Short mmCIF file of C-alpha atoms in Angstrom, two decimals:
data_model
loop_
_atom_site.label_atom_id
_atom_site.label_comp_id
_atom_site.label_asym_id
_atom_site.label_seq_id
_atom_site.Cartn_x
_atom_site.Cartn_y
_atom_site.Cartn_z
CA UNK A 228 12.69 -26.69 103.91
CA UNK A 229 9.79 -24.51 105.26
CA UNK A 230 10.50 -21.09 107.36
CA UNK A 231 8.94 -20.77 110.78
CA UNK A 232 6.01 -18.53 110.67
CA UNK A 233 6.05 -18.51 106.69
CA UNK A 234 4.30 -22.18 105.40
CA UNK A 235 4.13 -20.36 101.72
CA UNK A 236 7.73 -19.75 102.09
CA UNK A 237 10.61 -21.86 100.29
CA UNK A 238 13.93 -20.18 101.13
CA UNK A 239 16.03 -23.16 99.68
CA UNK A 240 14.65 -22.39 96.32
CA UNK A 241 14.67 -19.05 96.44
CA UNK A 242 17.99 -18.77 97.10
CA UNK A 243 19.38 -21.34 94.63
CA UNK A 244 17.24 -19.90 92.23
CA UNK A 245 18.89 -16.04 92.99
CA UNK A 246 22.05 -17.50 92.70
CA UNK A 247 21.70 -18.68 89.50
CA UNK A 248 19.90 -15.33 88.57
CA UNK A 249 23.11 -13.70 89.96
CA UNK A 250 25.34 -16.06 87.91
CA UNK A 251 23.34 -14.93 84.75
CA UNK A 252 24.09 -10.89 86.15
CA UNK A 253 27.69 -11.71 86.48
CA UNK A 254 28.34 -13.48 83.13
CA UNK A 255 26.66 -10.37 81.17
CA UNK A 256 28.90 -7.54 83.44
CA UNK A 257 32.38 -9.91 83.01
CA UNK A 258 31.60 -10.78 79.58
CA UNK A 259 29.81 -8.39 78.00
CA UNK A 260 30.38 -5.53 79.87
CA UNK A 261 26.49 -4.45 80.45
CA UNK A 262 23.76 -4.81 83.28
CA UNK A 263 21.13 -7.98 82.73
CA UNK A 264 18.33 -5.76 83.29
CA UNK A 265 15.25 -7.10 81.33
CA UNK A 266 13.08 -4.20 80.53
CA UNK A 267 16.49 -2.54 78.88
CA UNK A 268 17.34 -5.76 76.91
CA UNK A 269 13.27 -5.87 75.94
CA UNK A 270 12.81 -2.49 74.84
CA UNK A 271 16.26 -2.79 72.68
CA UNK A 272 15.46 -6.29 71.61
CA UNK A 273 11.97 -5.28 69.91
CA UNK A 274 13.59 -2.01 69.00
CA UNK A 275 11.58 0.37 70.88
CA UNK A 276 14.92 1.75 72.20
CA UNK A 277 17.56 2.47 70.07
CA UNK A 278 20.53 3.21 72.39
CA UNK A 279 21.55 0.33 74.59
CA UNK A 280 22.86 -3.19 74.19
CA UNK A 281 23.83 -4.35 70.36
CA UNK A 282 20.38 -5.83 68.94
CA UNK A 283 21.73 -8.99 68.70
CA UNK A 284 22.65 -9.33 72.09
CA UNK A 285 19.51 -8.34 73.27
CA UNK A 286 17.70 -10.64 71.04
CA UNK A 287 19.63 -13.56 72.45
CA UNK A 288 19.43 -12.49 76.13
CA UNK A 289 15.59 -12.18 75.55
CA UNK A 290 15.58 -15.10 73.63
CA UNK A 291 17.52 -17.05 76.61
CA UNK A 292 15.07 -16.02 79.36
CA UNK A 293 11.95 -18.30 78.48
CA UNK A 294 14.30 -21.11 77.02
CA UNK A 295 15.34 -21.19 81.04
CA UNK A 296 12.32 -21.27 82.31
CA UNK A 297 11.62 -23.63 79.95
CA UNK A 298 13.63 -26.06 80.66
CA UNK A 299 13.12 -25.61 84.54
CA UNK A 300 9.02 -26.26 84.05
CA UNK A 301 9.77 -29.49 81.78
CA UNK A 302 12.66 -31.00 84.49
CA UNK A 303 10.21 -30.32 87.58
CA UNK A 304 7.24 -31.32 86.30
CA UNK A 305 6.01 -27.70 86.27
CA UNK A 306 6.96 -24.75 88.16
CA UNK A 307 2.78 -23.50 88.62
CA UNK A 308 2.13 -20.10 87.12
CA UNK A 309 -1.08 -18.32 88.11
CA UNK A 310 -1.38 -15.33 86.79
CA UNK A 311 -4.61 -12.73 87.63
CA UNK A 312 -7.64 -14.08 85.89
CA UNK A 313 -8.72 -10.75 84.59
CA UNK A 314 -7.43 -9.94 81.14
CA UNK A 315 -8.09 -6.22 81.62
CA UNK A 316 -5.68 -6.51 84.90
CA UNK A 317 -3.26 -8.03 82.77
CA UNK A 318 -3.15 -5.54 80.76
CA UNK A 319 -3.33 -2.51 82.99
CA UNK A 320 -0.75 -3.71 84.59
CA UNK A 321 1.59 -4.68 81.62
CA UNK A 322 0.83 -1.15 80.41
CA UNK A 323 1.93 0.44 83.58
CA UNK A 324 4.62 -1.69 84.28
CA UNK A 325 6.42 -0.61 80.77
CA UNK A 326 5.53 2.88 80.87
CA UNK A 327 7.06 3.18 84.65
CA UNK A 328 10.02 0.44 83.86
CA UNK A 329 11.30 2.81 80.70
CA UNK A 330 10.28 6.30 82.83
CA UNK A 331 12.66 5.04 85.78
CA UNK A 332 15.05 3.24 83.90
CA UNK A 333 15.15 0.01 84.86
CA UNK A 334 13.10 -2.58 86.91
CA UNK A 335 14.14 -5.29 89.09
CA UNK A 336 16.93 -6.82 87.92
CA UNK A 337 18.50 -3.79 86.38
CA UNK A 338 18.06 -1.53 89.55
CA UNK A 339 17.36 -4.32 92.05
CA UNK A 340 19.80 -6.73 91.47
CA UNK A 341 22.50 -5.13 88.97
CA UNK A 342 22.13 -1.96 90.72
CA UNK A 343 22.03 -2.52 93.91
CA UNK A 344 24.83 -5.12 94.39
CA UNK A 345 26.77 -2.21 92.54
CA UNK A 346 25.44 -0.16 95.77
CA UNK A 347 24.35 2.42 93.13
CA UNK A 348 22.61 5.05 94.88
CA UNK A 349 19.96 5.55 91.48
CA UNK A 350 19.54 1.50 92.05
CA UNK A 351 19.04 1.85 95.52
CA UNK A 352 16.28 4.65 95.51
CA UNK A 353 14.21 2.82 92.71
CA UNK A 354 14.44 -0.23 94.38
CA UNK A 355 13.29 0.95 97.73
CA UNK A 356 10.11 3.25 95.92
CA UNK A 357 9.00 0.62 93.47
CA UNK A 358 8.87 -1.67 96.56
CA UNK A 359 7.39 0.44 98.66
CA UNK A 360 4.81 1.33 95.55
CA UNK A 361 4.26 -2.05 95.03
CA UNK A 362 3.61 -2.96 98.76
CA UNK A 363 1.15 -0.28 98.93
CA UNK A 364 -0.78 -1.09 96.02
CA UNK A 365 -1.40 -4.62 97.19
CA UNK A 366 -2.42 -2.87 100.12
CA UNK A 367 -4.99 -1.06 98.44
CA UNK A 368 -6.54 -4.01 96.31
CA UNK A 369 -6.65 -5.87 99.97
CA UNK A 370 -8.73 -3.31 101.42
CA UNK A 371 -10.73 -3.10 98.11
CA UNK A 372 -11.47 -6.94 98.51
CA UNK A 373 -9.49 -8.50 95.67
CA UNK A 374 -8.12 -11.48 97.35
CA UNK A 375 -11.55 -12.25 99.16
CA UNK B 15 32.22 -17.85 72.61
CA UNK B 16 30.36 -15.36 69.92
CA UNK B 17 28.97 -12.32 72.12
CA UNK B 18 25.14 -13.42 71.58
CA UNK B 19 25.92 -16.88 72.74
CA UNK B 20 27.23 -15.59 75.95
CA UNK B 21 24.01 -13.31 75.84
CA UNK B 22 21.61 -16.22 75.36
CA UNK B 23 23.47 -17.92 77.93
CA UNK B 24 23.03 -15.40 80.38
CA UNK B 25 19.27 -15.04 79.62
CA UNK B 26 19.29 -18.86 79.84
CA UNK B 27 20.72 -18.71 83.71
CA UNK B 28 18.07 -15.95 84.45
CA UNK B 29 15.24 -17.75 83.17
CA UNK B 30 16.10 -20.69 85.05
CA UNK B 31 17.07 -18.79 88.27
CA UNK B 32 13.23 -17.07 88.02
CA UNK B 33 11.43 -20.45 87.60
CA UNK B 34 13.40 -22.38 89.93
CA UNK B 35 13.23 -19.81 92.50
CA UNK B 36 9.04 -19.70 92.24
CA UNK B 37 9.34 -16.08 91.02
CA UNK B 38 7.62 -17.10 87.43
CA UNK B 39 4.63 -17.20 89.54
CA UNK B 40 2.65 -14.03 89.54
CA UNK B 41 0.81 -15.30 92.59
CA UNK B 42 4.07 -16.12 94.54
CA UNK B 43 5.07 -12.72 93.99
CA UNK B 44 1.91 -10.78 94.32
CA UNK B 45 1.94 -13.09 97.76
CA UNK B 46 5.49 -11.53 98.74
CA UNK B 47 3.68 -7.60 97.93
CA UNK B 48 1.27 -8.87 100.42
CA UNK B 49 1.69 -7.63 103.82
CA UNK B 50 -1.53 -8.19 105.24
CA UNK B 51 -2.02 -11.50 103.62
CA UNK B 52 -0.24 -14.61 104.01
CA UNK B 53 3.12 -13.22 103.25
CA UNK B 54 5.28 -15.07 101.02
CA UNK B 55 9.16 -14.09 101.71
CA UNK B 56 10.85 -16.00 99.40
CA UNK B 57 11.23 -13.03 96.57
CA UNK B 58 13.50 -11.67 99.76
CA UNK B 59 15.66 -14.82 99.19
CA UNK B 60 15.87 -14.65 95.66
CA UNK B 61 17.30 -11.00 96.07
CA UNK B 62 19.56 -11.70 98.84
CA UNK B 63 20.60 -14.87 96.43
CA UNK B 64 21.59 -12.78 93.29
CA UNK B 65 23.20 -10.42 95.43
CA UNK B 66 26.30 -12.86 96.37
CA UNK B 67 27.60 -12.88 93.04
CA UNK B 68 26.82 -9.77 91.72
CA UNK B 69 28.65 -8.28 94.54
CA UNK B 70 31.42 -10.34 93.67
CA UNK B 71 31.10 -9.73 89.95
CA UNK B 72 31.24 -6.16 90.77
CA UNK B 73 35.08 -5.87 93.10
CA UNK B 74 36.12 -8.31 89.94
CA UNK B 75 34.34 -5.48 87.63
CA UNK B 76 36.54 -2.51 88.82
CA UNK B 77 40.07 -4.27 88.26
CA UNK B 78 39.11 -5.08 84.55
CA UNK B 79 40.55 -2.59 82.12
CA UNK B 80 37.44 -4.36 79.86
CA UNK B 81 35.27 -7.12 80.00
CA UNK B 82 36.11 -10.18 78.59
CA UNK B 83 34.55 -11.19 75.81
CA UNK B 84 33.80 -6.98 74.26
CA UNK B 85 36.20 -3.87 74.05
CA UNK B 86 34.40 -2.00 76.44
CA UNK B 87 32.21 -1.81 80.00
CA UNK B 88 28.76 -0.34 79.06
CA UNK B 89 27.38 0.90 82.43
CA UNK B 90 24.79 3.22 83.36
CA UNK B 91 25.52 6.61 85.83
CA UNK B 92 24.81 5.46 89.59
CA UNK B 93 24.32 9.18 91.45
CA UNK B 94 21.47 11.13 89.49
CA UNK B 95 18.00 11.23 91.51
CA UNK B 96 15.37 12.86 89.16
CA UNK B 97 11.43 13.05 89.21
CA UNK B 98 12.02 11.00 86.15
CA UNK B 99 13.23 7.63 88.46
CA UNK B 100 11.01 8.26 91.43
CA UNK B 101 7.85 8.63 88.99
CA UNK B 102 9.08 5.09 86.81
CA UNK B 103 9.98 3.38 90.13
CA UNK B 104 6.27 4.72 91.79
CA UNK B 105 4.33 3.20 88.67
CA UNK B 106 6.46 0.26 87.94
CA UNK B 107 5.77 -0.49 91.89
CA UNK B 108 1.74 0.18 91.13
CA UNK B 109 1.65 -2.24 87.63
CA UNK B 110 4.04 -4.98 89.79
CA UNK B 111 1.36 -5.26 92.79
CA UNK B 112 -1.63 -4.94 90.18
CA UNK B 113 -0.30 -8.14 87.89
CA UNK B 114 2.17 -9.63 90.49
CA UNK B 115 5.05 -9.09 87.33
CA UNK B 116 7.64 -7.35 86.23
CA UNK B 117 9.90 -7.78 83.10
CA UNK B 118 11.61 -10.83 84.09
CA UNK B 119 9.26 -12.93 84.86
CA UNK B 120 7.12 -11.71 81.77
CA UNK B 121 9.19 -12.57 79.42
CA UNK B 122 10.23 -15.90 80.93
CA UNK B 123 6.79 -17.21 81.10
CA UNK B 124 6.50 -16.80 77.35
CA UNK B 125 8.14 -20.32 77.62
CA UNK B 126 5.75 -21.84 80.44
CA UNK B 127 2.69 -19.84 79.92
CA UNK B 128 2.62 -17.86 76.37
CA UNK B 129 -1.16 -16.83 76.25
CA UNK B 130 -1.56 -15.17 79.73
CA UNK B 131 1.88 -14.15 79.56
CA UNK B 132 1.93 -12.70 76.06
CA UNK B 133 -0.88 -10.51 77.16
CA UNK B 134 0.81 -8.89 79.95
CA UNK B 135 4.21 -8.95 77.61
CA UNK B 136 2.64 -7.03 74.42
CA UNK B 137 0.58 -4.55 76.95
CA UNK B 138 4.12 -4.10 78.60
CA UNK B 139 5.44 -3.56 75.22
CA UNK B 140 2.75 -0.59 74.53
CA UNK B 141 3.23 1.03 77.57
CA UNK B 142 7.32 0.89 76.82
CA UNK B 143 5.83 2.54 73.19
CA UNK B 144 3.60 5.29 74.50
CA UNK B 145 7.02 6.06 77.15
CA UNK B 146 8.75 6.58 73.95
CA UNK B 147 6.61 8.49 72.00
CA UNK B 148 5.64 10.78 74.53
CA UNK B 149 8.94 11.61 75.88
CA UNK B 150 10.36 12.63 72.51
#
């Protein structure tokens, strides 16, 4: 299913998809008692925090997260990952993105989808600034000429 | 269930949820930052899909004396507004638009693309370093 107006859209999948995402959120609050928010479980995992989640929970929900995906690219044939072709991009932004992820506390599933289902007012603010940040930078690199 | 297993499970359902949804793609979601471009809406969807259980997860959440499978909920404070999260949130918005990631998807393309996304994950993993060092 397409949306009117939006021919790169695919709402079906998308929300399927943020179901099962939710799902994933759910079963780590019931069960575990903690938020699924990946740059938390990351930084804890690798040890580069050492409050947080038990290591060896964060190992195993890090662990989990490219299994998933995994799986998903093998059943469909391939999912399609394009990723910037400048390795200096990818790095300046995988630089920023866990400097400002550990700064703010959280990213998007921790503030965006943990958070704000929680209608944390923290999760709510982050989410609406690193949106807004991240709409504007595109911005930027549009009027700089980076997508042609 | 061992705790972990319930972990990996969890991390299993995300990583899933991210691919399915088209959200492993940096383009799709560089596409969605896009306003001016072709915009891609789906990442909306994706939200507005997690959100139905969470929400649900959470009224469930506040009538548990503890979770189920641990002794106690673990949660982060919900009210404090410091320069701290309006800095993180303005950068992590800056690095999302420049690569078109964030954690998630990061990490879960270690399973469908580990060079490119092993780059972005151990750069990510600096940047979490230098946050640490510097803020000691």
């Amino acid at each position: 299913m397409t949306l009117p107006g939006f021919p790169m859209a695919s709402p079906v999948e998308g929300l399927i998809g943020g179901l099962l995402i939710g799902l994933a959120a759910a079963i780590m609050l019931l069960g575990l008692g903690r938020i699924a928010g990946v740059s938390g479980m990351t930084a804890r995992a690798t040890g580069i925090a050492d409050t947080g989640a038990p290591r060896a929970l964060a190992i195993a929900f890090v662990i989990g997260l490219p299994l998933g995906a995994l799986i998903v690219n093998a059943l469909s044939g391939g999912v399609g990952t394009i990723f910037p072709e400048s390795t200096l991009q990818i790095v300046v932004a995988g630089l920023i993105v866990g400097y400002g992820t550990r700064l703010g506390s959280g990213c998007t599933s921790g503030h965006g989808v943990c958070g704000m289902s929680r209608l944390s007012k923290r999760s709510i603010v982050a989410t609406a600034i690193f949106m807004a940040s991240g709409f504007a930078t595109v911005a930027v690199m549009r009027l700089l000429g980076y997508f042609g | 269930m061992k705790t972990p297993t319930i972990s990996l499970l969890s991390g299993l359902l995300f990583g899933a949820g991210l691919a399915y949804s088209g959200m492993a793609n940096p383009a799709r979601v560089q596409s969605f930052l896009d306003l001016f471009g072709q915009w891609d809406p789906t990442l909306a969807f994706v939200m507005a899909g997690a959100m139905v259980p969470m929400a649900i997860a959470w009224v469930f959440q506040k009538r548990m004396a503890q979770p189920l499978a641990c002794d106690t909920f673990d949660l982060p404070g919900t009210s404090l507004l410091d320069s701290k999260l309006v800095l993180g949130a303005v950068l992590f918005g800056i690095g999302w638009g420049i690569g078109g990631l964030c954690p998630g998807p990061a990490v879960a393309d270690l399973g469908i693309a580990p060079l490119k996304a092993g780059i972005f994950v151990l750069a990510m993993l600096a940047g979490m370093t230098i946050h640490r060092i510097t803020s000691r």
